[in-house]
Each structure stands twice: as structure tokens, then as C-alpha cells.
Amino acid sequence: MSESTNKPKSTRSLWIAIFIILIFFMIWEAVVVLMNTPVYLLPAPSKIFTTLFTNGSFYAEATAITLSEALAGLVIGVVAGVLLASVLVLLPGLEDGVMTLAIFIKSTPLVAIAPLLTLWLGFGVLPKIIITALLTFFPVLVNIISGMQRVDPAFLDLFRSWNATRWEIFRYLRAPTAVPYGFTALKITAPLALIGAVVAEWTGASGGLGRVMWLAYSNLNLPFLFAAIFILAFAGMLFYRVIVWLETRIVFWQPNNINHE
Amino acid sequence: MRITIDTLSHTFYNGQATPALQNIHLSFESGKFVALIGSSGCGKSTLLRLMANLITPTLGSIHYNGHSSRQAVLDGQIAWLSQSPALLPWLNVEKNLALAQKFTQSNSPSRLSIGDALALVGLTAASQQYPFTLSGGMQQRLALARVLLQHAPVWLMDEPFAALDELTREKLTEELWQIWQVQMPAVFWVTHNIYEAIKLADRILVFSPQPGQIAADFQVEMPYPRHEDQVQFQNLLGQIRLILQQKELEQHV
Amino acid sequence: MRRTVSLTFLIAAILLLSSCRPQAVTTPPEQKQMVFMAGYKPQANLPFVGVYVAQEKGFFEAENLQVTIEHSPGSGQHLQLTAQGKVQVTTQDAGILLKRRADPGLPLVSIALIGQRGQQAFAALQSSQFKTPKDWEEHSVGFKGSPPPELYALVKAAGADLTKMEIVNVGFDPRILTEGKIDVYPVYKSNEPYLIEKWGYQLNLWDPADFGIPTLGLTYVTSDETLQKDPDLLQRFLRAALKGILYAQENPQEAVDIVLKYTGPETDREHMLFMLQSELKDLNTDVTDQNGIGWQTAEQWQALMDILVEYDSMTPIDVNTVFTNELLR
């Protein structure tokens, strides 16, 4: 279970992934060239990449805005989810009422709320952060509650034989048990946070990748549109990888079955 | 420490009433190793959980030196060990034991250190390791070390070796006996392994199922260490087996 | 005696006239701030261009006006924000302004009519060989959002039978025309034709105005409240913005360069130039030559409203509530 036996495997899988992506792009390129597809219907990857790199600083700036919105919203959503979950587990009487409210919020289509927030709060980053936080908060809440409640009964018996108070059981047992569940939630919500920020930008933004996409699309400038999409896809993948990496370090007691034989 | 169980009955209500225990009378004291044998589902675990105040009996009482089981737990008089070692996976061995110590500190008069406890179970070298790197047997040994740290006058154990392979079980049974000698608490040991029971116990209670009742109560007066090939051992084994079989048949009639 | 009277009269007249001289040349003393929100994304629509130029060439500054330029994300937020007073001036198509005034009753008013004719037109690929709207029969005709009254009016004026056409709700994507999914597509003369022709397709266009159907273009819009509370602010704005439009008329290339500062790199310069030049064609009429650009008449608005009412696009209101020339004097 040492790290050195994992390294060759993970770098190899990385190379395989890169290889597959390259093949995908090559096929795409070939299709566009052979079928002479007009650029406004489907641009070739080569065109997309040249657009991306020729306008490096333009995209860098937009990416920075969207990423910061997504990250800020993610952090707030996670913190809110964890805090609320903790309260609900410590004070079980509240659970039904609060959960009903949470589900109500979750079920409201954010695409309807987003324009309202923009109207109230303007075109700055705040509405995007709020939307993203709303989007990420629910999966975190549900997963963390689940983790905190799904403690092995054997542990509960032991702690009760020790006269542990409800708070002590929470602090020493429930909270750490919930951490792996938190990562499960993060794996879902981190890419979701990106999408949330982008969608929020569509309803009114002065900057960011969502806005770039909207402008590009309304100008029917597809290379610009796709370049933004590529960045988003890459960013989403990066977020996910970072979380998986964090998970293997923080939840060290649960072996990551993906990389093991 | 004297433990008295009086007219204890317990019924579970889960849509329908399921009687788990009926009319249990029992008493024993420190220094005595009591084994409880029976087939699965005959209420052995229920009895143990009642004694640990994890459930409240529907009828009857349990007293520890005259105090209720609830008080006994509050006073830290009861050490609990189950099939699952329940070591917190995110803490290493030392920290696990330290946590246990923290919860039971105020109640233990003697100062058994973590190092001492580890030495007694032969796992000094493992103190910095994490539970997931240790075998099942080692983990149960650590659970025993944890029990030792608590220095409680009563040990309640619910089939702690049931999940282990036979070789490890035998070894640990041996070690348990030695560890018991260190503090000589009152031990109440639930098992379905008759060999183990005879090897270790002063007194063997045979349970009949549904509802759980004491079918037989054997005082075991063989000297330690005991071996299977001893005549007395085999006799007792046969008697107990017979009773268990009879009760099985009765159930199916 | 007569000499003295006439001299006194002359002096009085001169004094009177000099006091009536407009103060346009001097900078207004008090600095004011406002928000202008373009009704769509940054591009070379004429009202937008006027503002961009005024900003970059210092016309706003000369009016001691600090203008923050925003752009609507395209879902009508600019109208809501203007009605709320969070935005002082925005832009809007005249027909839609009328409709919104009627329902839900947004308190918005046009303070200048930049597009004296509307940009709406209908396009078909030249390969379809359609010559008149009668050729549209047995074919599909698209609309964006809701079927526009000028479509019905156009078909009627051309003597064609609407019931023989398939009227389809299409999106805002002109590729639907080039890919042959629709036969006739609604366009803005200043916008889609450029793209479609750049893609290599030739178009036939039908302009409702050619069939005598009244259309009006873009206006500068403000709220009743802002108009009442601070007409001076709006006057300063208009002076600078209209000056910006006139400047763009004289210097289109420079104007386009200015527009590009507000758009991103995804925007095509030639496209912006095309848009500007198209819309400039509808800036001037006999009436504006007389009264200045932006001038609007009750007849124009009434004619537009009558068409909208005729085709059940809105309920009638008093057109005088929807526009005002008082800031243009």
C-alpha cells in the first residue's frame, strides 16, 4: 500500500487519458476537414485552439472571474451545508422542518432565481456566488447528514459505555465519520459550482466565461464559444482531480479502490 | 463487586411483541468468569445489552453492588467489548487508547499507562500504526488493551472472537485468560463456542431460545490451564451439547 | 419720439434675445452621474454607438456628466432596471416599448427615436427563387418569440394567403435558414444578412416599409419618474449621445474602432461596420432634417400602434404617453 507502487500506475493512466483525448481531437479534426464543415456549424479543434491561445489574456481574465465565483460559492455552500448538517444532527427535532425548507430551495429552478438576484444585486460577482452556493449546499447537506447518522452501531455502543455526551459523540465519532461522505459530495458539487457560475453569468455579468460564451454565441462565433467550453471542461476535470487527491490524503484510512489491484 | 439480575424479562415491540428474555435470575461477583452459551437468536446479546444499560428492561432489574445499571455505567464500572473492535480508523493506536483513557480517566483509580496496556497485549510496536493496517486479531487485542485501561470491575463481552479465524481465536483465548488475571474483574462472556467457554469460565450458563431462559448452570471446577483431552472437559462438553440439542428439538416441535 | 421708441424696442429685443440664447456652449456647473444600459450586448446599434462615441470623445465629459455604461444580458432586464430607476437611460425597439407600456404597464417613455424606420425584414435564400411574398405560400415562415404584426401586414399587403403558409417559431439562430430548415426567416437588416452572406449565401430581402407598413426602430428610453425628476440630466445625455451619433455618421471607421473597445475579440469589425452603416440609413428623414435627429411624431407612433392593435399585439393606449420631444428642444 505504499505510494511508490501507485505512482507508475497513475502516471500511466494519465498518459492513457491524454492519448485518448488526442485521438478524439484528431478524429474531430479529420471529420471537419473531410466533410468541409463550415466553421459556424462545427469548428475544427485546430481553429479552436488557435483562437484560445491567440486570445490568451482575454480568456485568462474571464477564467479567473468564473473560477473565483465558483470557488467562493463552493466554499460558502460547503460551509453552510456542513454547519446546517451539524445543527440538524445535534438537534434532531429540527431536522424535518429544515429539510423541507432545504428541499424547497433545491427544487426551485435556479435559472428562474438567477435573474431576480441579478436585478437585486447587480451585475457583479455576488449573485453568481450566491447561486453557486445555493447549488452546492444541498448535496453537501444531505451527504454530511447521512455520514453523521451512519455511524457503525458498534462505535455507538462503545461510546455510550463510556458515558459520552451527545456532543462528544458528535465531535469524536459523527464528525470524522462524515468526512468521506463530504468528499463524495464535493466530487459532485465542485463541477456543479462551475456550471452554476456560468449559468448565473448568462443572466447578467460583466465578465467571466459564461458571458464570453453568450457573446460568442450571439455573434455566432463558434471557435470562441468552443474555446470557452474547452476551458470549462478542463477546469471541471481539474477540480475533480484535486478533490480526489485531497481525498486520498485526508481520508487516508479508506483505500482508494480505483488505483489498486 | 456483586452483580445481581432479578426476574429479568425483556420483550421487543416491532409491530408485534417478540419476547426475548424470560425470567432471568442470576448473580455473580468479581473475579468470576461467567460464560453464556447458546445458539444464535436466543437472547444472549440482549441480556448483555441490558446489563450494559444499552437497553432498558421491560421487566425486572439489574444491580451492581445495589446500584442500577445506569448508575454503574455512569460510574464507569462497565467495560464493553463486542465483535467489532471499534477502533476509530482515523486515529492511530496510541491516540485511540488515549481517547478511551480520556473518557474513562476519572473513573479508574489505578494508573495503567498506554504503554503498559500495549505491553500486556504484546503490541507495543504497533502504537503509531493505524487500525486499517492491523489484522483482525491485532485489532481485538487492542480492544482488550483498551478495556484494561478502563480498569473497570465488570467486563461485558459479546462474542469478541466470533469474527476471527480459528488459530487466532485459540491464541487470543489463551491471552484473554492471562489478561483477565491482571485485574480479575467480573467477566460476563457471551459465546457460541463451547470449547472457549469451558477453557475460560468458572461458570457456564446454557441458554435456551425463544424466549431466552437459563436452561442449565454449570460450575466449572477444573484447574487452569485446561485441555480438551481432559476427561472432565469432554464430559462437560458432552453435557452442554446435549442440552443445546434438546432445546433445539424442543423448539422445532 | 418714434426713434426713441424703436431704439428702446431694439435694445429691449436684443436684451431679450440674448437672455434667451441657449447655454449649450458652456459646461453645466453641477456634475451628475448616471447609468446607461444598452438594450443588448455591445455592438454597433446606432443608439449604442452614440453613447460609446460620446464617452470616448469626451462629449459626456463636456456636459459634466459621468456615465456608466452597462449592457443588458438580453432578457429584458434593462427595461425592469430602468423602470425601477436603477438605470437612467436604456434603449428599446419602438414596437416593444409600446407593448410594454400597455402591458404590464411599464412607466417608460421614448425620449428620442433614432431608428426612424425599423430594421425588421424577412429573408429567403436566393436559391429559393422567391420573388414576392406570394411565393411564400406552401412554405414555412419563421418568427422569433411571437408572430410579428408586420409579418401579417406584409403578407396581406402583398396579396398573399397566410393560411397557405406554415408559421413556425424559430430561434435566434440564422443557421436554421442556411441549413434549409426554414424557407423564410425574420432578420434585422443590420445584423443577420452580414453573417449569412459571409457564409456564402445570397439573400432576398423583403422590407415591410416597402409595402407601406409602418415600422420604427430603436429609441432612447427613460422612466416617467426620471423624466420628471431630472430632465436636465437627460437633456445633457441626449445632447452628448446625439452628437456622438452625428460624429459616427461623419466618421464611421473611427466609430467602429470605438465600438470594438466595448466588444470582445469575438466580434467581427466588418460586421460592426455593416451594422452601423445599415442603421445610419434610417437615421434621417425630412422631419429630422427639420427638427434634428431623434425627433418623433405622434403620427409615426400612432401608425405603428394601429398596426399592433389591428393584429392583436396590444391594447390601445394614448401614444402621447409613450414619447416626448421636450428634451430635444
PDB file of C-alpha atoms in Angstrom, chain B residues 85 87 92-97 113-131 133-146 148 161 164 168 171-172 175 179:
ATOM      1  CA  PRO B  85     -13.121  -3.878  17.861  1.00  0.00           C
ATOM      2  CA  LEU B  87     -11.157   1.303  16.813  1.00  0.00           C
ATOM      3  CA  ASN B  92      -3.541   5.631  15.352  1.00  0.00           C
ATOM      4  CA  VAL B  93      -3.361   3.024  18.083  1.00  0.00           C
ATOM      5  CA  GLU B  94      -1.890   5.344  20.656  1.00  0.00           C
ATOM      6  CA  LYS B  95      -4.475   8.034  20.024  1.00  0.00           C
ATOM      7  CA  ASN B  96      -7.285   5.507  20.104  1.00  0.00           C
ATOM      8  CA  LEU B  97      -6.178   4.363  23.512  1.00  0.00           C
ATOM      9  CA  SER B 113      -0.425   3.702  31.167  1.00  0.00           C
ATOM     10  CA  ILE B 114      -0.996   3.210  27.467  1.00  0.00           C
ATOM     11  CA  GLY B 115       2.447   1.690  27.225  1.00  0.00           C
ATOM     12  CA  ASP B 116       1.619  -0.824  29.958  1.00  0.00           C
ATOM     13  CA  ALA B 117      -1.633  -1.792  28.329  1.00  0.00           C
ATOM     14  CA  LEU B 118       0.058  -2.305  24.974  1.00  0.00           C
ATOM     15  CA  ALA B 119       2.760  -4.364  26.575  1.00  0.00           C
ATOM     16  CA  LEU B 120       0.202  -6.609  28.240  1.00  0.00           C
ATOM     17  CA  VAL B 121      -1.311  -7.456  24.833  1.00  0.00           C
ATOM     18  CA  GLY B 122       2.087  -7.647  23.163  1.00  0.00           C
ATOM     19  CA  LEU B 123       1.533  -4.770  20.764  1.00  0.00           C
ATOM     20  CA  THR B 124       3.994  -2.147  21.910  1.00  0.00           C
ATOM     21  CA  ALA B 125       5.451  -1.945  18.420  1.00  0.00           C
ATOM     22  CA  ALA B 126       2.105  -1.018  16.902  1.00  0.00           C
ATOM     23  CA  SER B 127       1.468   2.164  18.833  1.00  0.00           C
ATOM     24  CA  GLN B 128       1.940   4.501  15.855  1.00  0.00           C
ATOM     25  CA  GLN B 129       0.101   2.360  13.365  1.00  0.00           C
ATOM     26  CA  TYR B 130      -3.393   2.874  12.090  1.00  0.00           C
ATOM     27  CA  PRO B 131      -6.073   0.238  12.648  1.00  0.00           C
ATOM     28  CA  THR B 133      -3.007  -1.743   8.738  1.00  0.00           C
ATOM     29  CA  LEU B 134      -3.582  -4.290  11.508  1.00  0.00           C
ATOM     30  CA  SER B 135      -5.105  -7.750  11.317  1.00  0.00           C
ATOM     31  CA  GLY B 136      -8.426  -8.602  12.940  1.00  0.00           C
ATOM     32  CA  GLY B 137      -6.711 -10.390  15.739  1.00  0.00           C
ATOM     33  CA  MET B 138      -4.414  -7.492  16.473  1.00  0.00           C
ATOM     34  CA  GLN B 139      -7.329  -5.114  16.493  1.00  0.00           C
ATOM     35  CA  GLN B 140      -9.212  -7.200  19.027  1.00  0.00           C
ATOM     36  CA  ARG B 141      -6.087  -7.331  21.153  1.00  0.00           C
ATOM     37  CA  LEU B 142      -6.032  -3.566  21.103  1.00  0.00           C
ATOM     38  CA  ALA B 143      -9.668  -3.520  22.094  1.00  0.00           C
ATOM     39  CA  LEU B 144      -8.651  -5.650  25.052  1.00  0.00           C
ATOM     40  CA  ALA B 145      -5.867  -3.218  25.861  1.00  0.00           C
ATOM     41  CA  ARG B 146      -8.486  -0.507  25.832  1.00  0.00           C
ATOM     42  CA  LEU B 148      -7.556  -2.846  30.524  1.00  0.00           C
ATOM     43  CA  PHE B 161     -13.646 -13.552  18.842  1.00  0.00           C
ATOM     44  CA  LEU B 164     -11.648 -14.315  13.802  1.00  0.00           C
ATOM     45  CA  THR B 168      -6.180 -16.614  16.072  1.00  0.00           C
ATOM     46  CA  LYS B 171      -4.335 -17.794  20.679  1.00  0.00           C
ATOM     47  CA  LEU B 172      -6.448 -14.902  21.842  1.00  0.00           C
ATOM     48  CA  GLU B 175      -4.151 -14.366  26.029  1.00  0.00           C
ATOM     49  CA  ILE B 179      -5.060 -10.586  30.779  1.00  0.00           C
TER      50      ILE B 179
END
